[in-house]
Every structure is written in C-alpha cells, then in structure tokens.
C-alpha cells in the first residue's frame, strides 16, 4: 500500500463528493432544541476529517442556513485510500431556518423531531 507524508492543514471542500444528508430540529426534552445536520463526505485518505462550518456571510435567503465543508488533514503518514467519513454539525435550533444549504452540495429541508 502506498503511504504519503502530509502536514496538518484545513481547506475548503467546495467540490467534494458527498451524500446521505439529513437535517432536523431535535426538540426532545430536556431541551433546548438543537439543529443537527449530518452527511457522508468522500475524502482522499483516512487522515482527513470533514467539518461543517457556518458560512459568513450567509446567503440571500434568510430561511436557509448556509454551511461550508472544510477538509482537515491530520499530520503524519496516511495510505492513499479514498474513504467515506461522517460529518456532523450541532447547534442551538433557530425556528427561522427551514432549509440547510451545503456550499457545492444539496439543499436539505429541516424536519422537526419531537
């Protein structure tokens, strides 16, 4: 297996392959309500960790939360193997948002979980 020495770095993952996106407001007690966004991101080696970050500035639609994907490479030697990694964002829920838009990816409707 081919291994590659890499340095730690985080960079935007605007064109990264992704799938299985879900977004929901978790309103289960004891509260407060939390917005949870999850998905699967395809990365170039097992040492890359995908991360969701709230975009700044936000888009023009105030009911859509805009998120960026960042790919953070851990330092060290990693095999050159394409792998799928889960990504998750969790924050206080905002009832203003009806959708989550992933930059370079899908628009996801937010569901309420009671």
Tab-separated table of C-alpha atoms in Angstrom:
chain	number	residue	atom	x	y	z
A	1	UNK	CA	0.000	0.000	0.000
A	2	UNK	CA	1.244	3.493	-0.874
A	3	UNK	CA	1.668	5.887	2.095
A	4	UNK	CA	2.111	9.641	1.816
A	5	UNK	CA	3.636	12.004	4.409
A	6	UNK	CA	1.338	15.017	4.941
A	7	UNK	CA	1.229	18.174	7.066
A	8	UNK	CA	-1.777	19.372	9.042
A	9	UNK	CA	-3.967	21.755	7.047
A	10	UNK	CA	-7.653	22.675	6.688
A	11	UNK	CA	-9.000	23.750	3.331
A	12	UNK	CA	-12.437	24.341	1.784
A	13	UNK	CA	-14.066	21.249	0.307
A	14	UNK	CA	-16.301	23.037	-2.188
A	15	UNK	CA	-16.140	20.287	-4.841
A	16	UNK	CA	-16.014	17.254	-2.562
A	17	UNK	CA	-18.331	14.297	-3.199
A	18	UNK	CA	-20.988	13.832	-0.517
A	19	UNK	CA	-24.249	12.002	0.095
A	20	UNK	CA	-26.896	10.995	2.655
A	21	UNK	CA	-27.592	14.482	4.021
A	22	UNK	CA	-30.155	14.956	6.808
A	23	UNK	CA	-31.153	17.983	8.904
A	24	UNK	CA	-33.553	18.070	11.831
A	25	UNK	CA	-34.534	20.073	14.882
A	26	UNK	CA	-34.237	17.844	17.928
A	27	UNK	CA	-36.976	19.106	20.244
A	28	UNK	CA	-36.832	16.190	22.668
A	29	UNK	CA	-36.783	17.056	26.385
A	30	UNK	CA	-34.997	18.300	28.354
A	31	UNK	CA	-34.192	20.913	25.680
A	32	UNK	CA	-33.230	23.381	24.441
A	33	UNK	CA	-33.978	22.454	20.838
A	34	UNK	CA	-30.902	21.592	18.738
A	35	UNK	CA	-30.389	21.725	14.957
A	36	UNK	CA	-28.475	18.653	13.776
A	37	UNK	CA	-27.042	18.288	10.253
A	38	UNK	CA	-25.339	15.067	9.142
A	39	UNK	CA	-23.891	13.693	5.921
A	40	UNK	CA	-21.196	11.484	4.398
A	41	UNK	CA	-18.167	13.058	2.677
A	42	UNK	CA	-15.685	11.199	0.439
A	43	UNK	CA	-12.061	12.100	1.281
A	44	UNK	CA	-8.642	11.183	-0.160
A	45	UNK	CA	-7.179	9.378	2.868
A	46	UNK	CA	-8.209	8.200	6.359
A	47	UNK	CA	-6.373	11.147	7.963
A	48	UNK	CA	-8.780	13.736	6.525
A	49	UNK	CA	-11.598	14.848	8.832
A	50	UNK	CA	-14.520	16.714	7.228
A	51	UNK	CA	-16.031	19.595	9.176
A	52	UNK	CA	-19.164	21.718	8.688
A	53	UNK	CA	-18.783	25.460	9.314
A	54	UNK	CA	-21.458	28.154	9.217
A	55	UNK	CA	-20.757	30.365	6.205
A	56	UNK	CA	-20.028	34.021	6.751
A	57	UNK	CA	-21.696	35.910	5.223
A	58	UNK	CA	-24.900	33.932	4.961
A	59	UNK	CA	-26.793	33.740	1.658
A	60	UNK	CA	-29.619	35.985	0.498
A	61	UNK	CA	-32.441	33.701	1.695
A	62	UNK	CA	-32.888	34.244	5.469
A	63	UNK	CA	-34.754	30.919	5.864
A	64	UNK	CA	-31.749	28.913	4.556
A	65	UNK	CA	-28.715	28.255	6.766
A	66	UNK	CA	-25.608	28.212	4.549
A	67	UNK	CA	-22.809	25.781	5.536
A	68	UNK	CA	-19.307	25.222	4.145
A	69	UNK	CA	-17.447	21.903	4.195
A	70	UNK	CA	-13.817	22.052	5.288
A	71	UNK	CA	-11.409	19.121	4.969
A	72	UNK	CA	-8.845	18.990	7.780
A	73	UNK	CA	-5.797	16.815	7.144
A	74	UNK	CA	-4.168	15.297	10.236
A	75	UNK	CA	-0.353	15.251	10.075
A	76	UNK	CA	1.562	12.010	9.560
A	77	UNK	CA	1.748	9.164	7.061
A	78	UNK	CA	-1.559	8.073	5.583
A	79	UNK	CA	-2.404	5.465	2.952
A	80	UNK	CA	-3.669	6.855	-0.355
A	81	UNK	CA	-7.108	5.289	0.013
A	82	UNK	CA	-10.406	7.024	-0.741
A	83	UNK	CA	-12.778	6.673	2.238
A	84	UNK	CA	-16.206	7.938	3.277
A	85	UNK	CA	-16.342	9.915	6.532
A	86	UNK	CA	-19.360	11.102	8.506
A	87	UNK	CA	-19.717	14.827	9.161
A	88	UNK	CA	-21.997	16.479	11.711
A	89	UNK	CA	-22.923	19.952	12.907
A	90	UNK	CA	-24.975	20.525	16.038
A	91	UNK	CA	-26.070	23.927	17.329
A	92	UNK	CA	-28.980	25.688	19.019
A	93	UNK	CA	-32.070	25.493	16.826
A	94	UNK	CA	-33.371	28.640	15.134
A	95	UNK	CA	-37.033	28.436	14.039
A	96	UNK	CA	-36.278	30.940	11.253
A	97	UNK	CA	-34.452	28.215	9.262
A	98	UNK	CA	-36.431	25.824	7.051
A	99	UNK	CA	-33.502	24.515	4.948
A	100	UNK	CA	-29.755	23.942	5.167
A	101	UNK	CA	-27.723	24.668	2.024
A	102	UNK	CA	-24.323	22.967	1.702
A	103	UNK	CA	-21.954	25.057	-0.471
A	104	UNK	CA	-21.252	22.935	-3.559
A	105	UNK	CA	-23.849	20.406	-2.394
A	106	UNK	CA	-27.552	19.940	-1.777
A	107	UNK	CA	-30.267	21.991	-0.117
A	108	UNK	CA	-31.761	19.970	2.744
A	109	UNK	CA	-35.196	20.532	4.270
A	110	UNK	CA	-35.112	20.701	8.082
A	111	UNK	CA	-37.532	18.344	9.825
A	112	UNK	CA	-38.768	18.567	13.413
A	113	UNK	CA	-38.181	15.620	15.735
A	114	UNK	CA	-40.466	15.731	18.780
